[in-house]
């Protein structure tokens, strides 16, 4: 499974609009073939800080996701609000602990 974590810092005052766009993206993305989960988190102590946690069956599923109309809509709607974004990717498998 491919795990993706993307952190966003959003312009002050744009938090509510960003959260709405992110929620619509998460709902549409969760319905895609190959998406195991797509979660949106906000930082309780730092307004304007968001985290997307995503799980994909494969890198091909993630590549296909990036071509969807809902990703384009999110970028169009929320792109100007993003001050900074960074991501991490893991080709992961469960570990017994």
PDB file of N, CA, C and O in Angstrom, residues 1-50:
ATOM      1  N   UNK A   1       0.851  -1.175   0.000  1.00  0.00           N
ATOM      2  CA  UNK A   1       0.000   0.000   0.000  1.00  0.00           C
ATOM      3  C   UNK A   1       0.893   1.232   0.000  1.00  0.00           C
ATOM      4  O   UNK A   1       1.925   1.263   0.660  1.00  0.00           O
ATOM      5  N   UNK A   2       0.468   2.242  -0.728  1.00  0.00           N
ATOM      6  CA  UNK A   2       1.169   3.516  -0.751  1.00  0.00           C
ATOM      7  C   UNK A   2       0.479   4.445   0.243  1.00  0.00           C
ATOM      8  O   UNK A   2      -0.730   4.695   0.140  1.00  0.00           O
ATOM      9  N   UNK A   3       1.231   4.932   1.210  1.00  0.00           N
ATOM     10  CA  UNK A   3       0.724   5.898   2.186  1.00  0.00           C
ATOM     11  C   UNK A   3       1.224   7.279   1.806  1.00  0.00           C
ATOM     12  O   UNK A   3       2.395   7.442   1.457  1.00  0.00           O
ATOM     13  N   UNK A   4       0.338   8.262   1.878  1.00  0.00           N
ATOM     14  CA  UNK A   4       0.669   9.633   1.521  1.00  0.00           C
ATOM     15  C   UNK A   4       0.251  10.537   2.672  1.00  0.00           C
ATOM     16  O   UNK A   4      -0.863  10.417   3.191  1.00  0.00           O
ATOM     17  N   UNK A   5       1.138  11.445   3.053  1.00  0.00           N
ATOM     18  CA  UNK A   5       0.834  12.474   4.051  1.00  0.00           C
ATOM     19  C   UNK A   5       1.218  13.817   3.441  1.00  0.00           C
ATOM     20  O   UNK A   5       2.374  14.008   3.054  1.00  0.00           O
ATOM     21  N   UNK A   6       0.251  14.715   3.330  1.00  0.00           N
ATOM     22  CA  UNK A   6       0.520  16.032   2.760  1.00  0.00           C
ATOM     23  C   UNK A   6       0.112  17.082   3.782  1.00  0.00           C
ATOM     24  O   UNK A   6      -1.027  17.096   4.254  1.00  0.00           O
ATOM     25  N   UNK A   7       1.067  17.945   4.133  1.00  0.00           N
ATOM     26  CA  UNK A   7       0.827  19.015   5.091  1.00  0.00           C
ATOM     27  C   UNK A   7       0.633  20.326   4.339  1.00  0.00           C
ATOM     28  O   UNK A   7       1.345  20.607   3.380  1.00  0.00           O
ATOM     29  N   UNK A   8      -0.339  21.113   4.793  1.00  0.00           N
ATOM     30  CA  UNK A   8      -0.630  22.406   4.192  1.00  0.00           C
ATOM     31  C   UNK A   8      -0.638  23.485   5.260  1.00  0.00           C
ATOM     32  O   UNK A   8      -1.189  23.286   6.342  1.00  0.00           O
ATOM     33  N   UNK A   9      -0.070  24.631   4.937  1.00  0.00           N
ATOM     34  CA  UNK A   9      -0.267  25.859   5.694  1.00  0.00           C
ATOM     35  C   UNK A   9      -1.106  26.774   4.808  1.00  0.00           C
ATOM     36  O   UNK A   9      -0.788  26.966   3.624  1.00  0.00           O
ATOM     37  N   UNK A  10      -2.173  27.320   5.396  1.00  0.00           N
ATOM     38  CA  UNK A  10      -3.172  28.081   4.643  1.00  0.00           C
ATOM     39  C   UNK A  10      -3.176  29.531   5.120  1.00  0.00           C
ATOM     40  O   UNK A  10      -2.950  29.810   6.310  1.00  0.00           O
ATOM     41  N   UNK A  11      -3.444  30.428   4.198  1.00  0.00           N
ATOM     42  CA  UNK A  11      -3.536  31.857   4.520  1.00  0.00           C
ATOM     43  C   UNK A  11      -4.517  32.087   5.681  1.00  0.00           C
ATOM     44  O   UNK A  11      -5.597  31.482   5.699  1.00  0.00           O
ATOM     45  N   UNK A  12      -4.161  32.958   6.633  1.00  0.00           N
ATOM     46  CA  UNK A  12      -5.101  33.295   7.707  1.00  0.00           C
ATOM     47  C   UNK A  12      -6.409  33.820   7.116  1.00  0.00           C
ATOM     48  O   UNK A  12      -6.407  34.607   6.170  1.00  0.00           O
ATOM     49  N   UNK A  13      -7.517  33.345   7.658  1.00  0.00           N
ATOM     50  CA  UNK A  13      -8.827  33.739   7.186  1.00  0.00           C
ATOM     51  C   UNK A  13      -9.399  32.825   6.118  1.00  0.00           C
ATOM     52  O   UNK A  13     -10.585  32.899   5.810  1.00  0.00           O
ATOM     53  N   UNK A  14      -8.557  31.961   5.532  1.00  0.00           N
ATOM     54  CA  UNK A  14      -9.007  31.049   4.474  1.00  0.00           C
ATOM     55  C   UNK A  14      -9.267  29.631   4.988  1.00  0.00           C
ATOM     56  O   UNK A  14      -9.579  28.739   4.203  1.00  0.00           O
ATOM     57  N   UNK A  15      -9.170  29.435   6.297  1.00  0.00           N
ATOM     58  CA  UNK A  15      -9.273  28.092   6.852  1.00  0.00           C
ATOM     59  C   UNK A  15     -10.613  27.411   6.532  1.00  0.00           C
ATOM     60  O   UNK A  15     -10.634  26.242   6.150  1.00  0.00           O
ATOM     61  N   UNK A  16     -11.695  28.128   6.699  1.00  0.00           N
ATOM     62  CA  UNK A  16     -13.012  27.521   6.489  1.00  0.00           C
ATOM     63  C   UNK A  16     -13.214  27.135   5.022  1.00  0.00           C
ATOM     64  O   UNK A  16     -13.707  26.039   4.716  1.00  0.00           O
ATOM     65  N   UNK A  17     -12.840  28.003   4.116  1.00  0.00           N
ATOM     66  CA  UNK A  17     -12.982  27.708   2.684  1.00  0.00           C
ATOM     67  C   UNK A  17     -12.081  26.539   2.285  1.00  0.00           C
ATOM     68  O   UNK A  17     -12.494  25.657   1.524  1.00  0.00           O
ATOM     69  N   UNK A  18     -10.856  26.515   2.806  1.00  0.00           N
ATOM     70  CA  UNK A  18      -9.941  25.413   2.501  1.00  0.00           C
ATOM     71  C   UNK A  18     -10.511  24.100   3.031  1.00  0.00           C
ATOM     72  O   UNK A  18     -10.501  23.080   2.333  1.00  0.00           O
ATOM     73  N   UNK A  19     -11.011  24.122   4.261  1.00  0.00           N
ATOM     74  CA  UNK A  19     -11.569  22.909   4.857  1.00  0.00           C
ATOM     75  C   UNK A  19     -12.753  22.399   4.035  1.00  0.00           C
ATOM     76  O   UNK A  19     -12.906  21.180   3.841  1.00  0.00           O
ATOM     77  N   UNK A  20     -13.589  23.284   3.537  1.00  0.00           N
ATOM     78  CA  UNK A  20     -14.707  22.868   2.698  1.00  0.00           C
ATOM     79  C   UNK A  20     -14.241  22.212   1.410  1.00  0.00           C
ATOM     80  O   UNK A  20     -14.742  21.150   1.014  1.00  0.00           O
ATOM     81  N   UNK A  21     -13.261  22.826   0.748  1.00  0.00           N
ATOM     82  CA  UNK A  21     -12.716  22.261  -0.488  1.00  0.00           C
ATOM     83  C   UNK A  21     -12.037  20.920  -0.210  1.00  0.00           C
ATOM     84  O   UNK A  21     -12.175  19.966  -0.982  1.00  0.00           O
ATOM     85  N   UNK A  22     -11.321  20.841   0.900  1.00  0.00           N
ATOM     86  CA  UNK A  22     -10.636  19.598   1.269  1.00  0.00           C
ATOM     87  C   UNK A  22     -11.648  18.493   1.562  1.00  0.00           C
ATOM     88  O   UNK A  22     -11.437  17.335   1.190  1.00  0.00           O
ATOM     89  N   UNK A  23     -12.748  18.835   2.207  1.00  0.00           N
ATOM     90  CA  UNK A  23     -13.783  17.845   2.495  1.00  0.00           C
ATOM     91  C   UNK A  23     -14.414  17.287   1.232  1.00  0.00           C
ATOM     92  O   UNK A  23     -14.655  16.077   1.124  1.00  0.00           O
ATOM     93  N   UNK A  24     -14.667  18.163   0.270  1.00  0.00           N
ATOM     94  CA  UNK A  24     -15.220  17.703  -1.012  1.00  0.00           C
ATOM     95  C   UNK A  24     -14.221  16.808  -1.743  1.00  0.00           C
ATOM     96  O   UNK A  24     -14.596  15.784  -2.321  1.00  0.00           O
ATOM     97  N   UNK A  25     -12.946  17.172  -1.686  1.00  0.00           N
ATOM     98  CA  UNK A  25     -11.901  16.349  -2.300  1.00  0.00           C
ATOM     99  C   UNK A  25     -11.828  14.986  -1.632  1.00  0.00           C
ATOM    100  O   UNK A  25     -11.759  13.956  -2.305  1.00  0.00           O
ATOM    101  N   UNK A  26     -11.871  14.955  -0.320  1.00  0.00           N
ATOM    102  CA  UNK A  26     -11.784  13.687   0.412  1.00  0.00           C
ATOM    103  C   UNK A  26     -12.964  12.786   0.089  1.00  0.00           C
ATOM    104  O   UNK A  26     -12.788  11.572  -0.117  1.00  0.00           O
ATOM    105  N   UNK A  27     -14.158  13.356   0.016  1.00  0.00           N
ATOM    106  CA  UNK A  27     -15.348  12.548  -0.284  1.00  0.00           C
ATOM    107  C   UNK A  27     -15.244  11.924  -1.670  1.00  0.00           C
ATOM    108  O   UNK A  27     -15.493  10.731  -1.847  1.00  0.00           O
ATOM    109  N   UNK A  28     -14.884  12.721  -2.657  1.00  0.00           N
ATOM    110  CA  UNK A  28     -14.774  12.208  -4.028  1.00  0.00           C
ATOM    111  C   UNK A  28     -13.618  11.223  -4.153  1.00  0.00           C
ATOM    112  O   UNK A  28     -13.741  10.184  -4.809  1.00  0.00           O
ATOM    113  N   UNK A  29     -12.500  11.516  -3.514  1.00  0.00           N
ATOM    114  CA  UNK A  29     -11.327  10.648  -3.600  1.00  0.00           C
ATOM    115  C   UNK A  29     -11.589   9.298  -2.948  1.00  0.00           C
ATOM    116  O   UNK A  29     -11.152   8.260  -3.458  1.00  0.00           O
ATOM    117  N   UNK A  30     -12.305   9.303  -1.849  1.00  0.00           N
ATOM    118  CA  UNK A  30     -12.605   8.057  -1.135  1.00  0.00           C
ATOM    119  C   UNK A  30     -13.416   7.082  -1.977  1.00  0.00           C
ATOM    120  O   UNK A  30     -13.375   5.875  -1.741  1.00  0.00           O
ATOM    121  N   UNK A  31     -14.137   7.601  -2.965  1.00  0.00           N
ATOM    122  CA  UNK A  31     -14.957   6.755  -3.836  1.00  0.00           C
ATOM    123  C   UNK A  31     -14.168   6.191  -5.019  1.00  0.00           C
ATOM    124  O   UNK A  31     -14.687   5.353  -5.756  1.00  0.00           O
ATOM    125  N   UNK A  32     -12.928   6.615  -5.188  1.00  0.00           N
ATOM    126  CA  UNK A  32     -12.119   6.153  -6.318  1.00  0.00           C
ATOM    127  C   UNK A  32     -11.679   4.704  -6.126  1.00  0.00           C
ATOM    128  O   UNK A  32     -11.408   4.273  -4.995  1.00  0.00           O
ATOM    129  N   UNK A  33     -11.571   3.986  -7.246  1.00  0.00           N
ATOM    130  CA  UNK A  33     -10.943   2.662  -7.208  1.00  0.00           C
ATOM    131  C   UNK A  33      -9.494   2.834  -6.773  1.00  0.00           C
ATOM    132  O   UNK A  33      -8.810   3.727  -7.256  1.00  0.00           O
ATOM    133  N   UNK A  34      -9.067   2.015  -5.850  1.00  0.00           N
ATOM    134  CA  UNK A  34      -7.685   2.068  -5.390  1.00  0.00           C
ATOM    135  C   UNK A  34      -7.456   2.927  -4.171  1.00  0.00           C
ATOM    136  O   UNK A  34      -6.365   2.925  -3.605  1.00  0.00           O
ATOM    137  N   UNK A  35      -8.477   3.683  -3.742  1.00  0.00           N
ATOM    138  CA  UNK A  35      -8.322   4.505  -2.542  1.00  0.00           C
ATOM    139  C   UNK A  35      -8.814   3.719  -1.337  1.00  0.00           C
ATOM    140  O   UNK A  35      -9.971   3.313  -1.271  1.00  0.00           O
ATOM    141  N   UNK A  36      -7.933   3.492  -0.386  1.00  0.00           N
ATOM    142  CA  UNK A  36      -8.327   2.794   0.845  1.00  0.00           C
ATOM    143  C   UNK A  36      -8.867   3.762   1.890  1.00  0.00           C
ATOM    144  O   UNK A  36      -9.756   3.431   2.647  1.00  0.00           O
ATOM    145  N   UNK A  37      -8.275   4.959   1.933  1.00  0.00           N
ATOM    146  CA  UNK A  37      -8.783   6.011   2.816  1.00  0.00           C
ATOM    147  C   UNK A  37      -8.233   7.356   2.374  1.00  0.00           C
ATOM    148  O   UNK A  37      -7.194   7.435   1.709  1.00  0.00           O
ATOM    149  N   UNK A  38      -8.952   8.412   2.719  1.00  0.00           N
ATOM    150  CA  UNK A  38      -8.530   9.783   2.440  1.00  0.00           C
ATOM    151  C   UNK A  38      -9.093  10.625   3.568  1.00  0.00           C
ATOM    152  O   UNK A  38     -10.300  10.847   3.642  1.00  0.00           O
ATOM    153  N   UNK A  39      -8.237  11.062   4.469  1.00  0.00           N
ATOM    154  CA  UNK A  39      -8.666  11.795   5.658  1.00  0.00           C
ATOM    155  C   UNK A  39      -8.084  13.199   5.654  1.00  0.00           C
ATOM    156  O   UNK A  39      -6.959  13.409   5.209  1.00  0.00           O
ATOM    157  N   UNK A  40      -8.848  14.134   6.168  1.00  0.00           N
ATOM    158  CA  UNK A  40      -8.402  15.515   6.317  1.00  0.00           C
ATOM    159  C   UNK A  40      -8.397  15.845   7.802  1.00  0.00           C
ATOM    160  O   UNK A  40      -9.399  15.644   8.489  1.00  0.00           O
ATOM    161  N   UNK A  41      -7.267  16.333   8.280  1.00  0.00           N
ATOM    162  CA  UNK A  41      -7.102  16.699   9.684  1.00  0.00           C
ATOM    163  C   UNK A  41      -6.704  18.171   9.762  1.00  0.00           C
ATOM    164  O   UNK A  41      -6.019  18.686   8.882  1.00  0.00           O
ATOM    165  N   UNK A  42      -7.123  18.820  10.832  1.00  0.00           N
ATOM    166  CA  UNK A  42      -6.672  20.185  11.110  1.00  0.00           C
ATOM    167  C   UNK A  42      -5.945  20.187  12.451  1.00  0.00           C
ATOM    168  O   UNK A  42      -6.267  19.399  13.345  1.00  0.00           O
ATOM    169  N   UNK A  43      -4.969  21.049  12.567  1.00  0.00           N
ATOM    170  CA  UNK A  43      -4.165  21.147  13.782  1.00  0.00           C
ATOM    171  C   UNK A  43      -4.926  21.964  14.822  1.00  0.00           C
ATOM    172  O   UNK A  43      -5.252  23.133  14.585  1.00  0.00           O
ATOM    173  N   UNK A  44      -5.208  21.371  15.958  1.00  0.00           N
ATOM    174  CA  UNK A  44      -5.991  22.026  17.008  1.00  0.00           C
ATOM    175  C   UNK A  44      -5.250  23.191  17.649  1.00  0.00           C
ATOM    176  O   UNK A  44      -5.879  24.069  18.254  1.00  0.00           O
ATOM    177  N   UNK A  45      -3.934  23.218  17.534  1.00  0.00           N
ATOM    178  CA  UNK A  45      -3.159  24.274  18.191  1.00  0.00           C
ATOM    179  C   UNK A  45      -2.579  25.285  17.211  1.00  0.00           C
ATOM    180  O   UNK A  45      -2.052  26.300  17.644  1.00  0.00           O
ATOM    181  N   UNK A  46      -2.668  25.008  15.923  1.00  0.00           N
ATOM    182  CA  UNK A  46      -2.116  25.923  14.916  1.00  0.00           C
ATOM    183  C   UNK A  46      -3.152  26.153  13.808  1.00  0.00           C
ATOM    184  O   UNK A  46      -3.218  25.386  12.856  1.00  0.00           O
ATOM    185  N   UNK A  47      -3.956  27.190  13.938  1.00  0.00           N
ATOM    186  CA  UNK A  47      -4.950  27.480  12.896  1.00  0.00           C
ATOM    187  C   UNK A  47      -4.276  27.609  11.529  1.00  0.00           C
ATOM    188  O   UNK A  47      -3.158  28.130  11.419  1.00  0.00           O
ATOM    189  N   UNK A  48      -4.947  27.099  10.521  1.00  0.00           N
ATOM    190  CA  UNK A  48      -4.409  27.195   9.173  1.00  0.00           C
ATOM    191  C   UNK A  48      -3.477  26.069   8.792  1.00  0.00           C
ATOM    192  O   UNK A  48      -2.907  26.060   7.706  1.00  0.00           O
ATOM    193  N   UNK A  49      -3.332  25.087   9.662  1.00  0.00           N
ATOM    194  CA  UNK A  49      -2.462  23.930   9.390  1.00  0.00           C
ATOM    195  C   UNK A  49      -3.353  22.710   9.185  1.00  0.00           C
ATOM    196  O   UNK A  49      -4.168  22.374  10.032  1.00  0.00           O
ATOM    197  N   UNK A  50      -3.196  22.046   8.034  1.00  0.00           N
ATOM    198  CA  UNK A  50      -4.005  20.887   7.673  1.00  0.00           C
ATOM    199  C   UNK A  50      -3.099  19.734   7.254  1.00  0.00           C
ATOM    200  O   UNK A  50      -1.976  19.947   6.812  1.00  0.00           O
TER     201      UNK A  50
END
